[in-house]
């Protein structure tokens, strides 16, 4: 069935930056009597559809949770399959992403990655560095707590290099030191498969993001489901800790 026509998002009301926890690959495969690897492969196709749909909607930045620091605990065969998907995705889609003005930024720790995966990550970033139409951030070997810890350690190390003692670290300093510092603030976080938790994803950046949980399994995801999440976002009243004025306050 063809995807419905999409309307662009108002640049003022956004969301400009959407983050996605792509959940449900394993359950999608198990429900069809297939190995989990088949679910991961279909999940890559869902990612391709969703990146195209996000750009068409007017979203300027999409951050997706590809592989967490905790995922190393999974069976070795599944970890190997996930690494293979990185090779396949970059190998099959990098040229198209370059042509379409997509800039790729990988979040997370580079230490511990297989050498060829680290090289693929570096190549994808370097070859798309000058693109400015759309920012695709892939959280790979990423954890929100680890990213905050790394940011603070980096700030302390920089202070010591300057010959300073214990630095007076501000929220702005931490935000600038996180691996997500190239993107705009996160407006909307979506999790698929019906689960309702962040699972150590964008813990700092989620402070005032809206959250939408959808029952669809990730391999079935695409522009239509993304549009539904954005429509729910527009029904929210974002106050950032403040309060909408009452009629009496508005008059006085």
CSV table of C-alpha atoms in Angstrom, one decimal:
chain,number,residue,atom,x,y,z
A,1,UNK,CA,0.0,0.0,0.0
A,2,UNK,CA,1.5,3.4,-0.9
A,3,UNK,CA,2.2,5.9,1.8
A,4,UNK,CA,-0.2,8.8,2.1
A,5,UNK,CA,0.8,12.2,1.0
A,6,UNK,CA,2.6,14.2,3.7
A,7,UNK,CA,2.2,17.8,4.7
A,8,UNK,CA,5.3,19.8,5.7
A,9,UNK,CA,5.7,20.8,9.3
A,10,UNK,CA,5.5,24.5,10.1
A,11,UNK,CA,9.1,25.7,10.7
A,12,UNK,CA,7.9,27.7,13.7
A,13,UNK,CA,6.0,25.1,15.5
A,14,UNK,CA,8.3,22.2,14.6
A,15,UNK,CA,9.3,19.7,15.7
A,16,UNK,CA,12.7,20.5,14.3
A,17,UNK,CA,14.6,17.6,16.0
A,18,UNK,CA,12.9,14.2,16.5
A,19,UNK,CA,14.6,11.3,18.3
A,20,UNK,CA,13.6,7.7,17.7
A,21,UNK,CA,14.0,4.5,19.8
A,22,UNK,CA,13.6,1.9,17.1
A,23,UNK,CA,12.2,-1.0,19.2
A,24,UNK,CA,10.5,-4.2,18.1
A,25,UNK,CA,12.8,-5.9,15.6
A,26,UNK,CA,13.0,-9.1,17.5
A,27,UNK,CA,9.3,-9.4,18.2
A,28,UNK,CA,8.5,-8.6,14.6
A,29,UNK,CA,10.7,-11.5,13.5
A,30,UNK,CA,9.5,-13.9,16.2
A,31,UNK,CA,5.9,-13.2,15.3
A,32,UNK,CA,6.6,-14.4,11.8
A,33,UNK,CA,8.7,-17.4,12.8
A,34,UNK,CA,11.9,-15.8,11.5
A,35,UNK,CA,15.3,-15.3,13.1
A,36,UNK,CA,15.9,-12.0,14.9
A,37,UNK,CA,18.4,-11.1,12.2
A,38,UNK,CA,15.5,-10.9,9.7
A,39,UNK,CA,13.8,-8.3,12.0
A,40,UNK,CA,17.0,-6.2,12.1
A,41,UNK,CA,17.3,-6.3,8.3
A,42,UNK,CA,13.7,-5.1,8.0
A,43,UNK,CA,14.5,-2.5,10.6
A,44,UNK,CA,17.1,-1.0,8.3
A,45,UNK,CA,14.5,-0.6,5.5
A,46,UNK,CA,12.2,1.1,8.0
A,47,UNK,CA,15.1,3.5,8.9
A,48,UNK,CA,15.5,4.3,5.2
A,49,UNK,CA,11.8,5.1,4.8
A,50,UNK,CA,11.7,7.1,7.9
A,51,UNK,CA,14.7,9.3,7.1
A,52,UNK,CA,13.2,10.1,3.7
A,53,UNK,CA,9.8,10.8,5.3
A,54,UNK,CA,11.3,13.0,8.1
A,55,UNK,CA,13.1,15.2,5.5
A,56,UNK,CA,9.9,15.4,3.4
A,57,UNK,CA,8.0,16.5,6.5
A,58,UNK,CA,10.3,19.4,7.2
A,59,UNK,CA,12.1,17.8,10.2
A,60,UNK,CA,15.7,19.0,10.1
A,61,UNK,CA,17.4,16.6,12.5
A,62,UNK,CA,16.6,12.9,13.3
A,63,UNK,CA,18.5,11.0,16.0
A,64,UNK,CA,18.0,7.3,16.1
A,65,UNK,CA,19.1,4.7,18.7
A,66,UNK,CA,21.0,2.1,16.8
A,67,UNK,CA,23.1,0.2,19.4
A,68,UNK,CA,23.5,0.9,23.1
A,69,UNK,CA,26.4,0.4,25.4
A,70,UNK,CA,24.3,-2.3,27.0
A,71,UNK,CA,23.7,-4.2,23.7
A,72,UNK,CA,27.1,-5.8,24.0
A,73,UNK,CA,25.5,-8.1,26.5
A,74,UNK,CA,23.4,-9.7,23.8
A,75,UNK,CA,24.4,-13.0,22.2
A,76,UNK,CA,27.5,-12.7,20.1
A,77,UNK,CA,25.7,-13.8,17.0
A,78,UNK,CA,23.1,-11.0,17.3
A,79,UNK,CA,25.8,-8.4,18.0
A,80,UNK,CA,27.6,-9.6,14.9
A,81,UNK,CA,24.4,-9.3,12.9
A,82,UNK,CA,23.9,-5.7,14.1
A,83,UNK,CA,27.4,-4.8,13.1
A,84,UNK,CA,26.8,-6.3,9.7
A,85,UNK,CA,23.8,-4.0,9.3
A,86,UNK,CA,25.9,-1.0,9.8
A,87,UNK,CA,28.2,-2.2,7.0
A,88,UNK,CA,25.2,-2.8,4.8
A,89,UNK,CA,23.4,0.4,5.5
A,90,UNK,CA,26.4,2.7,4.9
A,91,UNK,CA,27.5,0.6,1.9
A,92,UNK,CA,24.1,0.8,0.2
A,93,UNK,CA,22.9,4.3,1.2
A,94,UNK,CA,25.9,6.6,1.7
A,95,UNK,CA,26.0,7.8,-1.8
A,96,UNK,CA,22.2,8.6,-1.8
A,97,UNK,CA,22.5,10.4,1.6
A,98,UNK,CA,25.4,12.5,0.2
A,99,UNK,CA,23.3,13.4,-2.9
A,100,UNK,CA,20.3,14.4,-0.8
A,101,UNK,CA,22.2,16.7,1.5
A,102,UNK,CA,22.2,14.5,4.6
A,103,UNK,CA,24.9,15.0,7.1
A,104,UNK,CA,25.7,12.0,9.3
A,105,UNK,CA,27.0,12.2,12.8
A,106,UNK,CA,27.6,9.2,15.0
A,107,UNK,CA,27.0,9.6,18.7
A,108,UNK,CA,28.6,7.4,21.3
A,109,UNK,CA,32.0,5.9,22.2
A,110,UNK,CA,34.4,4.9,19.4
A,111,UNK,CA,36.5,2.9,21.8
A,112,UNK,CA,35.7,-0.8,21.6
A,113,UNK,CA,34.2,-0.8,18.1
A,114,UNK,CA,35.6,-3.3,15.6
A,115,UNK,CA,38.2,-1.5,13.4
A,116,UNK,CA,36.2,-1.8,10.2
A,117,UNK,CA,33.1,-0.4,11.9
A,118,UNK,CA,35.1,2.6,13.3
A,119,UNK,CA,36.5,3.2,9.8
A,120,UNK,CA,33.0,3.1,8.3
A,121,UNK,CA,31.7,5.6,10.9
A,122,UNK,CA,34.6,7.9,10.2
A,123,UNK,CA,34.1,7.7,6.4
A,124,UNK,CA,30.3,8.4,6.7
A,125,UNK,CA,31.0,11.5,8.8
A,126,UNK,CA,33.8,12.8,6.6
A,127,UNK,CA,32.0,12.3,3.3
A,128,UNK,CA,28.8,14.1,4.5
A,129,UNK,CA,30.4,16.8,6.6
A,130,UNK,CA,29.5,19.7,4.3
A,131,UNK,CA,25.9,18.7,3.9
A,132,UNK,CA,23.4,21.0,5.6
A,133,UNK,CA,19.9,20.0,4.4
A,134,UNK,CA,19.3,17.3,7.1
A,135,UNK,CA,21.2,16.0,10.1
A,136,UNK,CA,21.0,12.3,10.8
A,137,UNK,CA,22.5,11.3,14.2
A,138,UNK,CA,23.0,7.6,14.9
A,139,UNK,CA,23.5,6.7,18.5
A,140,UNK,CA,25.9,3.7,18.2
A,141,UNK,CA,27.7,2.2,21.2
A,142,UNK,CA,25.8,5.0,23.0
A,143,UNK,CA,24.3,5.4,26.5
A,144,UNK,CA,22.9,8.6,28.0
A,145,UNK,CA,24.7,8.1,31.3
A,146,UNK,CA,28.0,7.3,29.6
A,147,UNK,CA,27.7,10.4,27.4
A,148,UNK,CA,27.1,12.6,30.4
A,149,UNK,CA,30.0,11.0,32.3
A,150,UNK,CA,32.3,11.4,29.3
A,151,UNK,CA,31.3,15.1,28.9
A,152,UNK,CA,32.1,15.9,32.6
A,153,UNK,CA,35.4,14.0,32.4
A,154,UNK,CA,36.3,15.9,29.2
A,155,UNK,CA,35.6,19.2,30.9
A,156,UNK,CA,37.7,18.3,34.0
A,157,UNK,CA,40.5,17.2,31.7
A,158,UNK,CA,40.4,20.4,29.7
A,159,UNK,CA,40.5,22.4,33.0
A,160,UNK,CA,43.6,20.5,34.2
A,161,UNK,CA,45.3,21.1,30.9
A,162,UNK,CA,44.8,24.8,31.5
A,163,UNK,CA,46.3,24.4,34.9
A,164,UNK,CA,43.1,25.0,36.7
A,165,UNK,CA,41.8,23.2,39.8
A,166,UNK,CA,38.3,21.8,40.1
A,167,UNK,CA,36.3,23.6,37.4
A,168,UNK,CA,33.0,25.4,38.0
A,169,UNK,CA,30.9,23.4,35.5
A,170,UNK,CA,27.6,24.8,34.3
A,171,UNK,CA,24.7,23.2,32.6
A,172,UNK,CA,25.7,25.0,29.4
A,173,UNK,CA,29.2,23.5,29.7
A,174,UNK,CA,27.8,20.0,29.9
A,175,UNK,CA,25.4,20.5,27.1
A,176,UNK,CA,28.2,21.8,24.8
A,177,UNK,CA,30.4,18.8,25.7
A,178,UNK,CA,27.8,16.1,25.0
A,179,UNK,CA,28.1,14.1,21.7
A,180,UNK,CA,24.8,15.6,20.6
A,181,UNK,CA,26.1,19.2,20.7
A,182,UNK,CA,25.9,19.5,16.9
A,183,UNK,CA,22.1,19.2,16.8
A,184,UNK,CA,19.3,21.5,17.8
A,185,UNK,CA,17.4,20.8,21.1
A,186,UNK,CA,15.3,17.7,21.0
A,187,UNK,CA,11.6,18.5,20.5
A,188,UNK,CA,10.1,15.0,20.3
A,189,UNK,CA,11.2,11.5,21.4
A,190,UNK,CA,9.3,8.6,19.9
A,191,UNK,CA,9.5,4.9,21.0
A,192,UNK,CA,8.0,2.2,19.0
A,193,UNK,CA,6.6,-1.3,20.0
A,194,UNK,CA,4.5,-0.1,22.9
A,195,UNK,CA,7.3,0.1,25.5
A,196,UNK,CA,7.3,3.3,27.6
A,197,UNK,CA,10.7,4.0,28.8
A,198,UNK,CA,13.9,5.8,27.6
A,199,UNK,CA,16.3,2.9,28.1
A,200,UNK,CA,19.3,5.3,28.8
A,201,UNK,CA,18.7,7.3,25.6
A,202,UNK,CA,19.2,11.1,25.5
A,203,UNK,CA,18.8,11.4,29.3
A,204,UNK,CA,20.1,15.0,29.4
A,205,UNK,CA,18.4,16.1,26.2
A,206,UNK,CA,15.0,14.7,27.1
A,207,UNK,CA,14.5,17.2,29.9
A,208,UNK,CA,11.8,19.1,28.1
A,209,UNK,CA,11.2,16.9,25.0
A,210,UNK,CA,7.7,15.7,24.4
A,211,UNK,CA,7.4,11.9,24.4
A,212,UNK,CA,5.1,9.7,22.1
A,213,UNK,CA,4.9,6.0,22.5
A,214,UNK,CA,3.5,4.0,19.5
A,215,UNK,CA,2.4,0.4,19.4
A,216,UNK,CA,3.8,-0.2,16.0
A,217,UNK,CA,6.9,-2.5,15.7
A,218,UNK,CA,9.9,-0.8,14.2
A,219,UNK,CA,10.1,-2.9,11.0
A,220,UNK,CA,6.6,-1.7,10.1
A,221,UNK,CA,7.5,2.0,10.7
A,222,UNK,CA,7.5,4.7,8.0
A,223,UNK,CA,6.3,8.2,7.1
A,224,UNK,CA,2.7,7.6,8.0
A,225,UNK,CA,3.5,6.5,11.6
A,226,UNK,CA,6.0,9.4,11.9
A,227,UNK,CA,3.3,11.8,10.8
A,228,UNK,CA,0.9,10.4,13.5
A,229,UNK,CA,3.5,11.1,16.1
A,230,UNK,CA,4.1,14.6,14.9
A,231,UNK,CA,0.4,15.3,14.9
A,232,UNK,CA,0.3,14.1,18.6
A,233,UNK,CA,3.2,16.5,19.3
A,234,UNK,CA,1.1,19.4,17.9
A,235,UNK,CA,-1.7,18.6,20.3
A,236,UNK,CA,0.7,19.1,23.3
A,237,UNK,CA,1.1,22.4,25.2
A,238,UNK,CA,4.9,22.9,25.7
A,239,UNK,CA,5.5,25.2,28.7
A,240,UNK,CA,9.1,24.3,29.5
A,241,UNK,CA,8.4,24.4,33.3
A,242,UNK,CA,6.3,27.6,33.1
A,243,UNK,CA,2.6,28.0,33.1
A,244,UNK,CA,0.2,29.4,30.5
A,245,UNK,CA,-1.3,32.7,31.6
A,246,UNK,CA,-4.9,32.7,33.0
A,247,UNK,CA,-7.4,35.1,31.4
A,248,UNK,CA,-7.0,37.4,34.4
A,249,UNK,CA,-3.3,37.5,34.1
A,250,UNK,CA,-3.5,38.2,30.4
A,251,UNK,CA,-5.8,41.2,31.0
A,252,UNK,CA,-3.8,42.8,33.9
